[in-house]
PDB file of C-alpha atoms in Angstrom:
ATOM      1  CA  UNK A1215     -16.785  -4.425 -25.856  1.00  0.00           C
ATOM      2  CA  UNK A1216     -17.268  -4.144 -22.003  1.00  0.00           C
ATOM      3  CA  UNK A1217     -14.782  -2.722 -20.182  1.00  0.00           C
ATOM      4  CA  UNK A1218     -13.698  -5.523 -17.729  1.00  0.00           C
ATOM      5  CA  UNK A1219     -13.312  -7.733 -20.728  1.00  0.00           C
ATOM      6  CA  UNK A1220     -11.204  -5.434 -22.547  1.00  0.00           C
ATOM      7  CA  UNK A1221      -8.990  -5.193 -19.096  1.00  0.00           C
ATOM      8  CA  UNK A1222      -8.710  -8.641 -19.481  1.00  0.00           C
ATOM      9  CA  UNK A1223      -7.954  -8.926 -22.709  1.00  0.00           C
ATOM     10  CA  UNK A1224      -4.729  -6.702 -22.115  1.00  0.00           C
ATOM     11  CA  UNK A1225      -3.419  -9.443 -19.693  1.00  0.00           C
ATOM     12  CA  UNK A1226      -0.693 -11.912 -20.887  1.00  0.00           C
ATOM     13  CA  UNK A1227      -1.612 -15.252 -21.932  1.00  0.00           C
ATOM     14  CA  UNK A1228      -0.831 -18.003 -19.117  1.00  0.00           C
ATOM     15  CA  UNK A1229      -1.424 -21.859 -18.235  1.00  0.00           C
ATOM     16  CA  UNK A1230      -3.727 -23.011 -15.536  1.00  0.00           C
ATOM     17  CA  UNK A1231      -0.521 -23.687 -13.665  1.00  0.00           C
ATOM     18  CA  UNK A1232       0.656 -19.883 -13.929  1.00  0.00           C
ATOM     19  CA  UNK A1233      -0.607 -16.924 -11.736  1.00  0.00           C
ATOM     20  CA  UNK A1234      -0.959 -13.710 -13.839  1.00  0.00           C
ATOM     21  CA  UNK A1235       0.052 -10.581 -11.439  1.00  0.00           C
ATOM     22  CA  UNK A1236      -1.016  -6.854 -11.751  1.00  0.00           C
ATOM     23  CA  UNK A1237       0.063  -3.990  -9.673  1.00  0.00           C
ATOM     24  CA  UNK A1238      -1.079  -0.275  -9.202  1.00  0.00           C
ATOM     25  CA  UNK A1239      -1.106   1.913  -6.657  1.00  0.00           C
ATOM     26  CA  UNK A1240      -4.480   3.319  -7.218  1.00  0.00           C
ATOM     27  CA  UNK A1241      -6.906   0.511  -7.356  1.00  0.00           C
ATOM     28  CA  UNK A1242      -7.421   0.224  -3.558  1.00  0.00           C
ATOM     29  CA  UNK A1243      -8.889   3.794  -3.178  1.00  0.00           C
ATOM     30  CA  UNK A1244     -10.613   3.686  -6.594  1.00  0.00           C
ATOM     31  CA  UNK A1245     -14.511   3.291  -5.762  1.00  0.00           C
ATOM     32  CA  UNK A1246     -15.200   1.254  -8.964  1.00  0.00           C
ATOM     33  CA  UNK A1247     -12.334  -0.816  -8.746  1.00  0.00           C
ATOM     34  CA  UNK A1248     -14.005  -3.589  -6.534  1.00  0.00           C
ATOM     35  CA  UNK A1249     -17.303  -4.077  -8.996  1.00  0.00           C
ATOM     36  CA  UNK A1250     -15.187  -4.302 -12.148  1.00  0.00           C
ATOM     37  CA  UNK A1251     -12.447  -6.789 -10.756  1.00  0.00           C
ATOM     38  CA  UNK A1252     -15.377  -8.847  -9.416  1.00  0.00           C
ATOM     39  CA  UNK A1253     -17.299  -8.860 -12.745  1.00  0.00           C
ATOM     40  CA  UNK A1254     -13.696  -9.704 -14.387  1.00  0.00           C
ATOM     41  CA  UNK A1255     -12.768 -12.396 -12.257  1.00  0.00           C
ATOM     42  CA  UNK A1256     -14.544 -13.158  -8.693  1.00  0.00           C
ATOM     43  CA  UNK A1257     -11.802 -15.603  -7.803  1.00  0.00           C
ATOM     44  CA  UNK A1258      -9.177 -12.850  -7.755  1.00  0.00           C
ATOM     45  CA  UNK A1259      -6.683 -12.772  -4.903  1.00  0.00           C
ATOM     46  CA  UNK A1260      -5.763  -9.316  -3.785  1.00  0.00           C
ATOM     47  CA  UNK A1261      -2.818  -7.969  -2.197  1.00  0.00           C
ATOM     48  CA  UNK A1262      -2.441  -4.726  -0.245  1.00  0.00           C
ATOM     49  CA  UNK A1263       0.445  -3.236   0.962  1.00  0.00           C
ATOM     50  CA  UNK A1264      -0.180  -0.961   3.891  1.00  0.00           C
ATOM     51  CA  UNK A1265       2.349   1.501   6.024  1.00  0.00           C
ATOM     52  CA  UNK A1266       1.408   3.483   9.056  1.00  0.00           C
ATOM     53  CA  UNK A1267      -0.639   6.137   7.201  1.00  0.00           C
ATOM     54  CA  UNK A1268       1.071   9.195   8.819  1.00  0.00           C
ATOM     55  CA  UNK A1269       4.174   8.135   7.240  1.00  0.00           C
ATOM     56  CA  UNK A1270       2.601   7.654   4.017  1.00  0.00           C
ATOM     57  CA  UNK A1271       1.155  11.096   3.971  1.00  0.00           C
ATOM     58  CA  UNK A1272       4.544  12.444   4.405  1.00  0.00           C
ATOM     59  CA  UNK A1273       5.679  10.020   1.865  1.00  0.00           C
ATOM     60  CA  UNK A1274       3.186  10.855  -0.875  1.00  0.00           C
ATOM     61  CA  UNK A1275       3.475  15.065  -0.090  1.00  0.00           C
ATOM     62  CA  UNK A1276       7.734  14.186  -0.339  1.00  0.00           C
ATOM     63  CA  UNK A1277       7.209  12.638  -3.854  1.00  0.00           C
ATOM     64  CA  UNK A1278       4.939  15.647  -5.188  1.00  0.00           C
ATOM     65  CA  UNK A1279       7.044  17.862  -3.576  1.00  0.00           C
ATOM     66  CA  UNK A1280      10.083  17.023  -5.774  1.00  0.00           C
ATOM     67  CA  UNK A1281       8.119  17.326  -8.732  1.00  0.00           C
ATOM     68  CA  UNK A1282       5.901  20.389  -7.788  1.00  0.00           C
ATOM     69  CA  UNK A1283       8.360  22.587  -5.344  1.00  0.00           C
ATOM     70  CA  UNK A1284       5.430  25.622  -4.713  1.00  0.00           C
ATOM     71  CA  UNK A1285       2.894  23.157  -3.446  1.00  0.00           C
ATOM     72  CA  UNK A1286       1.846  24.608   0.290  1.00  0.00           C
ATOM     73  CA  UNK A1287       3.242  23.017   2.950  1.00  0.00           C
ATOM     74  CA  UNK A1288       2.407  19.620   4.513  1.00  0.00           C
ATOM     75  CA  UNK A1289       0.693  21.359   7.585  1.00  0.00           C
ATOM     76  CA  UNK A1290      -1.376  23.518   5.445  1.00  0.00           C
ATOM     77  CA  UNK A1291      -2.691  20.625   3.152  1.00  0.00           C
ATOM     78  CA  UNK A1292      -3.383  18.329   6.055  1.00  0.00           C
ATOM     79  CA  UNK A1293      -5.656  20.590   8.212  1.00  0.00           C
ATOM     80  CA  UNK A1294      -8.747  22.549   7.550  1.00  0.00           C
ATOM     81  CA  UNK A1295      -8.005  24.083  10.926  1.00  0.00           C
ATOM     82  CA  UNK A1296      -5.025  22.941  12.905  1.00  0.00           C
ATOM     83  CA  UNK A1297      -6.135  24.865  16.178  1.00  0.00           C
ATOM     84  CA  UNK A1298      -9.167  23.023  16.080  1.00  0.00           C
ATOM     85  CA  UNK A1299      -7.519  19.757  14.924  1.00  0.00           C
ATOM     86  CA  UNK A1300      -9.717  19.576  11.925  1.00  0.00           C
ATOM     87  CA  UNK A1301      -7.878  17.382   9.598  1.00  0.00           C
ATOM     88  CA  UNK A1302      -8.607  17.762   5.743  1.00  0.00           C
ATOM     89  CA  UNK A1303      -9.742  14.471   4.296  1.00  0.00           C
ATOM     90  CA  UNK A1304     -10.605  15.985   0.947  1.00  0.00           C
ATOM     91  CA  UNK A1305      -6.787  15.906   0.402  1.00  0.00           C
ATOM     92  CA  UNK A1306      -5.941  12.647  -1.317  1.00  0.00           C
ATOM     93  CA  UNK A1307      -2.506  12.019   0.699  1.00  0.00           C
ATOM     94  CA  UNK A1308      -4.736  12.012   3.958  1.00  0.00           C
ATOM     95  CA  UNK A1309      -7.524   9.899   2.579  1.00  0.00           C
ATOM     96  CA  UNK A1310      -5.676   7.130   1.267  1.00  0.00           C
ATOM     97  CA  UNK A1311      -4.711   6.350   4.841  1.00  0.00           C
ATOM     98  CA  UNK A1312      -8.127   5.561   6.052  1.00  0.00           C
ATOM     99  CA  UNK A1313      -7.770   2.074   4.999  1.00  0.00           C
ATOM    100  CA  UNK A1314     -10.625   0.674   6.611  1.00  0.00           C
ATOM    101  CA  UNK A1315     -13.192   2.978   4.646  1.00  0.00           C
ATOM    102  CA  UNK A1316     -11.658   1.839   1.440  1.00  0.00           C
ATOM    103  CA  UNK A1317     -11.789  -1.898   2.384  1.00  0.00           C
ATOM    104  CA  UNK A1318     -15.577  -1.328   3.252  1.00  0.00           C
ATOM    105  CA  UNK A1319     -15.798  -0.977  -0.085  1.00  0.00           C
ATOM    106  CA  UNK A1320     -14.038  -4.482  -1.097  1.00  0.00           C
ATOM    107  CA  UNK A1321     -15.557  -6.524   1.714  1.00  0.00           C
ATOM    108  CA  UNK A1322     -19.074  -5.887  -0.463  1.00  0.00           C
ATOM    109  CA  UNK A1323     -17.468  -7.647  -3.424  1.00  0.00           C
ATOM    110  CA  UNK A1324     -14.726 -10.411  -2.110  1.00  0.00           C
ATOM    111  CA  UNK A1325     -14.422 -12.259   1.219  1.00  0.00           C
ATOM    112  CA  UNK A1326     -11.913 -11.230   3.615  1.00  0.00           C
ATOM    113  CA  UNK A1327      -9.941 -14.658   2.648  1.00  0.00           C
ATOM    114  CA  UNK A1328      -8.974 -13.643  -0.781  1.00  0.00           C
ATOM    115  CA  UNK A1329      -7.559 -10.293   0.644  1.00  0.00           C
ATOM    116  CA  UNK A1330      -3.935 -10.375   1.871  1.00  0.00           C
ATOM    117  CA  UNK A1331      -2.241  -7.088   3.808  1.00  0.00           C
ATOM    118  CA  UNK A1332       1.138  -6.888   3.771  1.00  0.00           C
ATOM    119  CA  UNK A1333       3.215  -4.877   6.032  1.00  0.00           C
ATOM    120  CA  UNK A1334       5.169  -1.933   4.678  1.00  0.00           C
ATOM    121  CA  UNK A1335       7.108  -1.921   7.354  1.00  0.00           C
ATOM    122  CA  UNK A1336       7.935  -5.424   7.672  1.00  0.00           C
ATOM    123  CA  UNK A1337       8.535  -5.556   3.970  1.00  0.00           C
ATOM    124  CA  UNK A1338      11.665  -3.395   4.382  1.00  0.00           C
ATOM    125  CA  UNK A1339      12.594  -5.304   7.848  1.00  0.00           C
ATOM    126  CA  UNK A1340      11.895  -8.721   6.672  1.00  0.00           C
ATOM    127  CA  UNK A1341      11.244  -8.859   3.183  1.00  0.00           C
ATOM    128  CA  UNK A1342      11.887 -12.302   2.864  1.00  0.00           C
ATOM    129  CA  UNK A1343       9.158 -12.777   5.783  1.00  0.00           C
ATOM    130  CA  UNK A1344       6.716 -10.916   4.066  1.00  0.00           C
ATOM    131  CA  UNK A1345       7.132 -12.704   0.446  1.00  0.00           C
ATOM    132  CA  UNK A1346       6.866 -16.002   2.223  1.00  0.00           C
ATOM    133  CA  UNK A1347       3.446 -14.936   3.818  1.00  0.00           C
ATOM    134  CA  UNK A1348       2.695 -13.641   0.112  1.00  0.00           C
ATOM    135  CA  UNK A1349       3.235 -17.232  -1.534  1.00  0.00           C
ATOM    136  CA  UNK A1350       1.494 -18.996   1.055  1.00  0.00           C
ATOM    137  CA  UNK A1351      -1.398 -16.691   0.309  1.00  0.00           C
ATOM    138  CA  UNK A1352      -1.329 -17.479  -3.319  1.00  0.00           C
ATOM    139  CA  UNK A1353      -0.726 -21.232  -2.751  1.00  0.00           C
ATOM    140  CA  UNK A1354       2.433 -21.468  -4.540  1.00  0.00           C
ATOM    141  CA  UNK A1355       5.582 -22.914  -2.875  1.00  0.00           C
ATOM    142  CA  UNK A1356       8.236 -20.580  -1.110  1.00  0.00           C
ATOM    143  CA  UNK A1357      10.706 -20.043  -3.973  1.00  0.00           C
ATOM    144  CA  UNK A1358      11.464 -16.348  -2.713  1.00  0.00           C
ATOM    145  CA  UNK A1359      13.831 -16.380   0.237  1.00  0.00           C
ATOM    146  CA  UNK A1360      16.001 -14.388   2.234  1.00  0.00           C
ATOM    147  CA  UNK A1361      18.819 -15.216  -0.533  1.00  0.00           C
ATOM    148  CA  UNK A1362      16.956 -12.992  -2.636  1.00  0.00           C
ATOM    149  CA  UNK A1363      17.533  -9.800  -0.948  1.00  0.00           C
ATOM    150  CA  UNK A1364      20.102  -7.623  -0.073  1.00  0.00           C
ATOM    151  CA  UNK A1365      19.922  -4.205   1.960  1.00  0.00           C
ATOM    152  CA  UNK A1366      20.642  -1.280   0.327  1.00  0.00           C
ATOM    153  CA  UNK A1367      22.093   1.015   3.064  1.00  0.00           C
ATOM    154  CA  UNK A1368      22.084   4.096   0.870  1.00  0.00           C
ATOM    155  CA  UNK A1369      18.408   3.720   0.060  1.00  0.00           C
ATOM    156  CA  UNK A1370      17.283   2.201   3.097  1.00  0.00           C
ATOM    157  CA  UNK A1371      15.303  -0.143   1.669  1.00  0.00           C
ATOM    158  CA  UNK A1372      15.893  -4.102   0.514  1.00  0.00           C
ATOM    159  CA  UNK A1373      16.882  -4.670  -3.279  1.00  0.00           C
ATOM    160  CA  UNK A1374      15.790  -7.995  -5.162  1.00  0.00           C
ATOM    161  CA  UNK A1375      18.328 -10.446  -6.866  1.00  0.00           C
ATOM    162  CA  UNK A1376      16.997 -12.050  -9.844  1.00  0.00           C
ATOM    163  CA  UNK A1377      18.546 -15.032  -8.743  1.00  0.00           C
ATOM    164  CA  UNK A1378      20.334 -16.200  -5.413  1.00  0.00           C
ATOM    165  CA  UNK A1379      23.944 -15.663  -7.087  1.00  0.00           C
ATOM    166  CA  UNK A1380      22.816 -12.691  -9.029  1.00  0.00           C
ATOM    167  CA  UNK A1381      25.583  -9.848  -8.704  1.00  0.00           C
ATOM    168  CA  UNK A1382      23.182  -7.034  -9.816  1.00  0.00           C
ATOM    169  CA  UNK A1383      20.460  -6.879  -7.438  1.00  0.00           C
ATOM    170  CA  UNK A1384      17.179  -4.857  -8.123  1.00  0.00           C
ATOM    171  CA  UNK A1385      16.698  -1.847  -6.295  1.00  0.00           C
ATOM    172  CA  UNK A1386      14.444   1.154  -6.320  1.00  0.00           C
ATOM    173  CA  UNK A1387      14.768   3.630  -8.614  1.00  0.00           C
ATOM    174  CA  UNK A1388      15.889   7.055  -8.355  1.00  0.00           C
ATOM    175  CA  UNK A1389      12.266   8.418  -7.913  1.00  0.00           C
ATOM    176  CA  UNK A1390      12.022   6.153  -4.568  1.00  0.00           C
ATOM    177  CA  UNK A1391      13.463   6.106  -0.957  1.00  0.00           C
ATOM    178  CA  UNK A1392      13.833   9.818  -0.660  1.00  0.00           C
ATOM    179  CA  UNK A1393      14.545  10.971   2.509  1.00  0.00           C
ATOM    180  CA  UNK A1394      11.452  12.415   3.744  1.00  0.00           C
ATOM    181  CA  UNK A1395      10.279  16.339   4.374  1.00  0.00           C
ATOM    182  CA  UNK A1396      11.236  17.420   8.102  1.00  0.00           C
ATOM    183  CA  UNK A1397       7.656  17.780  10.015  1.00  0.00           C
ATOM    184  CA  UNK A1398       6.500  19.577  12.728  1.00  0.00           C
ATOM    185  CA  UNK A1399       6.117  16.693  15.798  1.00  0.00           C
ATOM    186  CA  UNK A1400       3.043  17.981  16.965  1.00  0.00           C
ATOM    187  CA  UNK A1401       1.542  17.793  13.548  1.00  0.00           C
ATOM    188  CA  UNK A1402       2.556  14.160  13.211  1.00  0.00           C
ATOM    189  CA  UNK A1403       1.052  13.712  16.880  1.00  0.00           C
ATOM    190  CA  UNK A1404      -2.304  15.459  15.807  1.00  0.00           C
ATOM    191  CA  UNK A1405      -2.455  12.901  12.653  1.00  0.00           C
ATOM    192  CA  UNK A1406      -1.381   9.919  14.919  1.00  0.00           C
ATOM    193  CA  UNK A1407      -4.889  10.753  17.065  1.00  0.00           C
ATOM    194  CA  UNK A1408      -6.835  11.336  13.886  1.00  0.00           C
ATOM    195  CA  UNK A1409      -6.134   8.228  12.406  1.00  0.00           C
ATOM    196  CA  UNK A1410      -5.807   6.191  15.650  1.00  0.00           C
ATOM    197  CA  UNK A1411      -9.806   4.987  15.650  1.00  0.00           C
ATOM    198  CA  UNK A1412      -9.700   4.231  11.541  1.00  0.00           C
ATOM    199  CA  UNK A1413      -6.559   1.907  12.583  1.00  0.00           C
ATOM    200  CA  UNK A1414      -8.133  -0.023  15.362  1.00  0.00           C
ATOM    201  CA  UNK A1415     -11.274  -0.508  13.195  1.00  0.00           C
ATOM    202  CA  UNK A1416      -8.789  -1.527  10.414  1.00  0.00           C
ATOM    203  CA  UNK A1417      -7.063  -3.933  12.707  1.00  0.00           C
ATOM    204  CA  UNK A1418     -10.152  -5.511  14.046  1.00  0.00           C
ATOM    205  CA  UNK A1419     -11.735  -5.942  10.509  1.00  0.00           C
ATOM    206  CA  UNK A1420      -8.574  -7.536   9.217  1.00  0.00           C
ATOM    207  CA  UNK A1421      -7.571  -9.382  12.419  1.00  0.00           C
ATOM    208  CA  UNK A1422      -4.004  -7.996  12.256  1.00  0.00           C
ATOM    209  CA  UNK A1423      -2.274  -5.391  14.418  1.00  0.00           C
ATOM    210  CA  UNK A1424       0.119  -3.699  12.223  1.00  0.00           C
ATOM    211  CA  UNK A1425       1.240  -1.234  15.359  1.00  0.00           C
ATOM    212  CA  UNK A1426       1.083   2.299  13.935  1.00  0.00           C
ATOM    213  CA  UNK A1427       0.041   3.637  17.230  1.00  0.00           C
TER     214      UNK A1427
END
């Protein structure tokens, strides 16, 4: 059986009036994914959540550090030579944030109209607004509204209520929402400068300014 046929067979059975969703953090940066998904269904709509690549890298490092406390420092992993400003793009936490490079692979198979980009920052500050735009992109009625969200001050993230009257909102698990490791501001500035041209090209390609500078 072909790999994409097997993948499709694992999806739940749905009616024509229903939409099947699958989520994973790895597809967007996996080189083989665009071709395989296209072969499975060229009409697939793609939703990508992006956030400030510097913040994303620090978050990635914080998550890894919680599991592997003996890893090198964030600075040590980020640079091949910090004095010369040479960023180590072989480190996955850095490379993932070079969004426009990954997007180029997807645009070889899917038109931009089939890809929707969600702002990770606005998903926190205005979850209903972002979800509204997602529902519009999918061509469905705006069912999820501001009544479905509750802000958790402890986590610093919104929680999703299963129903408008639900008393128990669904919040991030224990492994999410950790306080980020403190990073030297100069390191952050150097990474911002590194990402700037990639961010600008990404904004121009998708027609949306995420204001990460």
